[in-house]
Coordinates of C-alpha atoms in Angstrom, one line a residue:
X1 CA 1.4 -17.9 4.6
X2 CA 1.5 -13.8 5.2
X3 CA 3.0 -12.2 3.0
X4 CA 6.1 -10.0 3.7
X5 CA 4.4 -6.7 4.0
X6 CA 1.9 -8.3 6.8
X7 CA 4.0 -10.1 8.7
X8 CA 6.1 -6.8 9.0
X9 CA 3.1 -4.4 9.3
X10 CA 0.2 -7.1 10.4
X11 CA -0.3 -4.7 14.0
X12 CA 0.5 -2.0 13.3
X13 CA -3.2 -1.1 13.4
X14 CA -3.3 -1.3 16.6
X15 CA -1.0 0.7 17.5
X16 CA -2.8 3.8 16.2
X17 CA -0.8 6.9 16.2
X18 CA 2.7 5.8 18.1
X19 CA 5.3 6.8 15.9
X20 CA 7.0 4.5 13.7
X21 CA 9.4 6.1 11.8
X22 CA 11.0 10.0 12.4
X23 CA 13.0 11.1 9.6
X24 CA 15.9 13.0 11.2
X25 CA 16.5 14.5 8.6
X26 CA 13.2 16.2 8.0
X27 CA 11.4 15.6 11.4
X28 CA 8.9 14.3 9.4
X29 CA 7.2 11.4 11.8
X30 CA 5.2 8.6 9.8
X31 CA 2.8 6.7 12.6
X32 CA 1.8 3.4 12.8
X33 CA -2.1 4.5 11.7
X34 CA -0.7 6.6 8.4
X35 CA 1.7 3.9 7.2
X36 CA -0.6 1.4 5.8
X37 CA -3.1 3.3 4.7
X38 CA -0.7 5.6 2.6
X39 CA 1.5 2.4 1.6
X40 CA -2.1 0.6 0.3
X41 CA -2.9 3.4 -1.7
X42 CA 0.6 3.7 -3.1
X43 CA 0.1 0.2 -4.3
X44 CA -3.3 0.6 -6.1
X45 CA -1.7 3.7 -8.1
X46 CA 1.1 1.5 -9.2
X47 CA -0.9 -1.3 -10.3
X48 CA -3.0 1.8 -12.2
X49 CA 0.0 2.6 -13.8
X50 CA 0.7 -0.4 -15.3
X51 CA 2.8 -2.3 -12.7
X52 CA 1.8 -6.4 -13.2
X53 CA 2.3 -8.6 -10.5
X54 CA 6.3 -9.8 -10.7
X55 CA 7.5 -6.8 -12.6
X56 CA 10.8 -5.3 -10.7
X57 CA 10.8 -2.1 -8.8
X58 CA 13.9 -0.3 -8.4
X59 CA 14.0 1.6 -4.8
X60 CA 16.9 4.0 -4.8
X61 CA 16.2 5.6 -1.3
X62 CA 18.3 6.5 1.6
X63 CA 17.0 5.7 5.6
X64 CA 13.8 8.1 6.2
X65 CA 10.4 7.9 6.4
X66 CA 10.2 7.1 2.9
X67 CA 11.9 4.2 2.7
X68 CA 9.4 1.9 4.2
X69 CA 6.4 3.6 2.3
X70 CA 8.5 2.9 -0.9
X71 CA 9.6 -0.7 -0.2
X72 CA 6.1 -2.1 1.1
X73 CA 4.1 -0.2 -1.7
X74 CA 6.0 -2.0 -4.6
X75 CA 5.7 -5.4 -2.7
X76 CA 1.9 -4.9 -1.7
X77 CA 1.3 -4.3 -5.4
X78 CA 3.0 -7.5 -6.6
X79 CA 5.8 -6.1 -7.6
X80 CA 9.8 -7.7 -7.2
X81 CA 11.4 -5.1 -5.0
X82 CA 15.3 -4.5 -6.0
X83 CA 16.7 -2.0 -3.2
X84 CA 19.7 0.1 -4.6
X85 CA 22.0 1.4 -1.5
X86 CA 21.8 5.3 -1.9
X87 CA 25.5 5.6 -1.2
X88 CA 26.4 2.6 -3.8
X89 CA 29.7 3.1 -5.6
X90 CA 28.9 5.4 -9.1
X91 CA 29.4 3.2 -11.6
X92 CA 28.0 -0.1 -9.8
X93 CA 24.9 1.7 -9.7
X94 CA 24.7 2.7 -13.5
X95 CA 25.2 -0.9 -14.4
X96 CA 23.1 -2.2 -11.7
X97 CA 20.3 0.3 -13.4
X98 CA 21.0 -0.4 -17.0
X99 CA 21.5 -4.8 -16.4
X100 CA 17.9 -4.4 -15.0
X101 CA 14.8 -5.2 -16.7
X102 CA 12.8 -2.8 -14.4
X103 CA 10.5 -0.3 -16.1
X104 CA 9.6 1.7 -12.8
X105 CA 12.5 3.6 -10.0
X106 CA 11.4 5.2 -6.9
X107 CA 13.9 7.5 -5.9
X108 CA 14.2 10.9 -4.3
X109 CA 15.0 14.8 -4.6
X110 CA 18.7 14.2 -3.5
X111 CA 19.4 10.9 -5.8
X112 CA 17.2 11.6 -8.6
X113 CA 20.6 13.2 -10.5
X114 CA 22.1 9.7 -10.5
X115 CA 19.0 8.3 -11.7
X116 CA 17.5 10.4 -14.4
X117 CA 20.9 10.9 -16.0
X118 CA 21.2 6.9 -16.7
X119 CA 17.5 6.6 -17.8
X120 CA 18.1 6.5 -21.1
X121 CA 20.2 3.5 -21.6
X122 CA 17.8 1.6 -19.2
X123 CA 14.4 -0.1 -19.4
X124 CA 13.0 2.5 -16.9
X125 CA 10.0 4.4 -18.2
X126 CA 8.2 6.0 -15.1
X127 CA 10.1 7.6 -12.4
X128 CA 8.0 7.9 -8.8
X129 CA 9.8 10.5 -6.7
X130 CA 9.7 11.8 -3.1
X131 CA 9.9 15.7 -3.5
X132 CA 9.8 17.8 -6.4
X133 CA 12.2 15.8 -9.6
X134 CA 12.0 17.4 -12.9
X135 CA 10.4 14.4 -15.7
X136 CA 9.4 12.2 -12.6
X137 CA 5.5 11.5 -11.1
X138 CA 5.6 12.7 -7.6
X139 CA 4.7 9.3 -5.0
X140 CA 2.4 11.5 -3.2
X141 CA 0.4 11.3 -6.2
X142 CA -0.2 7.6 -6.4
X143 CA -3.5 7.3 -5.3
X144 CA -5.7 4.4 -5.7
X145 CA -8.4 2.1 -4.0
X146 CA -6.6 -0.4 -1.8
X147 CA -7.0 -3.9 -3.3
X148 CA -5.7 -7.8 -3.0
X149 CA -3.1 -8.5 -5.5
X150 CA -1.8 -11.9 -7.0
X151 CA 1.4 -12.6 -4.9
X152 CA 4.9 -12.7 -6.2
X153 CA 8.1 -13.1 -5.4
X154 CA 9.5 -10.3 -3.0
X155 CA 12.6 -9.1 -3.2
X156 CA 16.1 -9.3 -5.0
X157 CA 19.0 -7.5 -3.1
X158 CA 22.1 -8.1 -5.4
X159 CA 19.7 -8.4 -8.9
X160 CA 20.2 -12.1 -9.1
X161 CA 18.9 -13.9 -6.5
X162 CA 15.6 -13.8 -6.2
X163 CA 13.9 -14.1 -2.3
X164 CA 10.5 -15.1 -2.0
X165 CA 8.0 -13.8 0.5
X166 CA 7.9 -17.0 2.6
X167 CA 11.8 -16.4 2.5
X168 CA 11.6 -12.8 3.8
X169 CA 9.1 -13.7 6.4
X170 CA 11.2 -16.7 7.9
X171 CA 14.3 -14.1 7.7
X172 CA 12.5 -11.6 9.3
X173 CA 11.1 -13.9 12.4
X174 CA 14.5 -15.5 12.9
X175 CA 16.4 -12.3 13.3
X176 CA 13.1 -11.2 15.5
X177 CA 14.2 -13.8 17.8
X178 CA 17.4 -12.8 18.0
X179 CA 17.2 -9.1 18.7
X180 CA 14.1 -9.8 21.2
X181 CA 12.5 -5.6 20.1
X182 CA 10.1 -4.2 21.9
X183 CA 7.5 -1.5 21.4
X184 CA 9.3 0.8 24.2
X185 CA 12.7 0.2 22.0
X186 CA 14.4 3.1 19.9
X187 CA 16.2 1.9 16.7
X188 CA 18.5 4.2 14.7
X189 CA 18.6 3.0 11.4
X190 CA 21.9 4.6 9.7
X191 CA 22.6 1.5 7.7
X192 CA 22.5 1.6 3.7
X193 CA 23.8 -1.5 2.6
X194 CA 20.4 -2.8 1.2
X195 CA 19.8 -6.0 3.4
X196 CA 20.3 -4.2 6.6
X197 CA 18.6 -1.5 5.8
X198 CA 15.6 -3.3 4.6
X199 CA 15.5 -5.8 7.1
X200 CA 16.0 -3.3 10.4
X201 CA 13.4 -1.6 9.1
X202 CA 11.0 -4.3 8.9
X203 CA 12.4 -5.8 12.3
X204 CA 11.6 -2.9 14.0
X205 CA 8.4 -2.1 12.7
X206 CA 7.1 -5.8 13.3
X207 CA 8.0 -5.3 16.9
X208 CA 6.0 -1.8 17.0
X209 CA 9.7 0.4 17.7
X210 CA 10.0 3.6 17.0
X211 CA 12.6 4.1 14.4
X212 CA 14.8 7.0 13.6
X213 CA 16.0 7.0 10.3
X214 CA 19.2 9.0 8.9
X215 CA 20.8 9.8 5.7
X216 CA 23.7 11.2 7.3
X217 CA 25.9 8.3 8.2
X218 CA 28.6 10.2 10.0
X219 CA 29.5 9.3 13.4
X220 CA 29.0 12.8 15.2
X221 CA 25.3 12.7 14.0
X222 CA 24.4 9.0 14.8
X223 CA 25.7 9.6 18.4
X224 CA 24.1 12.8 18.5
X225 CA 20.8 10.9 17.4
X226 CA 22.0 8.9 20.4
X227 CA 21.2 10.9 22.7
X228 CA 18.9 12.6 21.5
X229 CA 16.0 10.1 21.1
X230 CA 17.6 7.5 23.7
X231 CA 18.1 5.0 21.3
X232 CA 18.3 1.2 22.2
X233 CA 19.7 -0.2 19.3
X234 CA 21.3 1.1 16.3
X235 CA 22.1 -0.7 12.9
X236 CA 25.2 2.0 11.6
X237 CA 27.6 1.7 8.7
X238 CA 30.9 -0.9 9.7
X239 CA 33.3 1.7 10.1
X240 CA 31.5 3.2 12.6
X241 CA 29.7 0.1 14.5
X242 CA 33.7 -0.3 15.9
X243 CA 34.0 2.9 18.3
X244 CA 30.5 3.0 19.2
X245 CA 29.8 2.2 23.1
X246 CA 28.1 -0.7 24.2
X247 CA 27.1 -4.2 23.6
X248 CA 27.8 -5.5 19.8
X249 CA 26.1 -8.5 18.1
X250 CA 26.8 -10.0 15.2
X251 CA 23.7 -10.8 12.8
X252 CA 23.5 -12.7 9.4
X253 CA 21.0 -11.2 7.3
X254 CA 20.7 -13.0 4.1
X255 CA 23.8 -14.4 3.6
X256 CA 25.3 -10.8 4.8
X257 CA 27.2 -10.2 8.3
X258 CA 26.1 -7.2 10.0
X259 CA 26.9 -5.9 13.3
X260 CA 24.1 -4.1 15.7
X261 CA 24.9 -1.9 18.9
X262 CA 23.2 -1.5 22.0
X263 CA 24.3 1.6 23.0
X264 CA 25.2 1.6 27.1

């Protein structure tokens, strides 16, 4: 049985230097070629750092080109991936941070405030950041030989229920099915509740799309991003899904209703 990460990422080195996620944000584009190889290195310098194989791995991170570098990285090195949505309400996040047993976040620039300032009445001892956070390692810097870990379980998306790879994978295929991507398909991903997010993601990247990711959520710049990149599908917060043009389906992603737009 794959695991999650190669089901999700198992072509993608064929597909050489097509671009599989653009950070609108940044512009920062993150191919198909670089996105294993940097996720695979990630891994090793997690397990260097003392990450064992079923520890939990907090992923505080909002759509961009870091998000699937992040997620994959703590999977690939065996570690229990618990995605934290970067808009989550305040004080659900600080007891969300505190109730968990992980030792390691990976967070960002822009969230590391929230994150750092509830450290101390955590578990969390090492903070992994994208961009420059005072007291935290930068990701960029975890660096190791790529290597075959011991698999266990994947992911948890609420902090209790605990979703195996086999789980993920059977997930991931059925929604596959459903949406029918493509490699010529465009998929905004302005979602940040943490099962769509993770799982457009990973829908899209198994199919070989190209996905534009977003941290602003605001429905000026998702149809800007629209039109921009002639998007073909876009997985958008619920209050905006509603006044968007074009075809709507309604997906159940792990218990969770979401709704997808096919912009026409």
């Amino acid at each position: 049985m794959p695991t999650w990460t190669d089901a999700v990422l198992g072509e993608a080195g064929r597909r050489n230097g097509r671009p599989a996620v653009t950070d609108a944000g940044t512009g920062e584009i993150l191919t198909y070629e670089l996105l294993p190889k940097r996720l695979n290195r990630a891994a090793a310098g997690l397990r260097e750092r003392g990450l064992s194989t079923g520890d939990p791995v907090l992923v505080h991170l909002p759509p961009g080109a870091d998000y699937p570098l992040a997620m994959h990285a703590a999977a690939s090195a065996g570690g229990l991936v618990v995605p934290l949505e970067a808009d989550m309400d305040t004080e659900l996040f600080y007891e969300r941070l505190c109730s968990s047993r992980a030792r390691i976040l990976i967070t960002d620039a822009e969230l590391a405030s929230w994150s750092t300032s509830a450290v101390g009445e955590s578990r969390i001892r090492q903070i992994f950041a994208f961009g420059e956070v005072h007291g935290a390692t930068a990701f960029c810097d975890l660096d190791g030989a790529p290597e075959r870990v011991p698999v266990a379980s994947a992911a948890s998306f609420d902090g209790r229920r605990v979703v195996s790879h086999a789980e993920m994978v059977a997930e991931l295929r059925r929604i596959s099915r459903e949406l029918r991507l493509r490699e010529r398909d465009v998929v905004l991903v302005a979602a940040t509740e943490a099962r769509e997010q993770a799982m457009i993601f990973d829908v899209a990247l198994m199919a070989g799309a190209h996905i534009v990711a977003t941290a602003d959520t605001s429905l000026s710049r998702c149809r800007e991003l629209i039109g921009q990149y002639g998007v073909t599908l876009a997985a958008v917060p619920p209050r905006i899904a509603p006044v968007l043009s074009g075809a709507h389906t309604s997906l159940t992603v792990h218990g969770h209703t979401m709704i997808v737009v096919r912009p026409g």
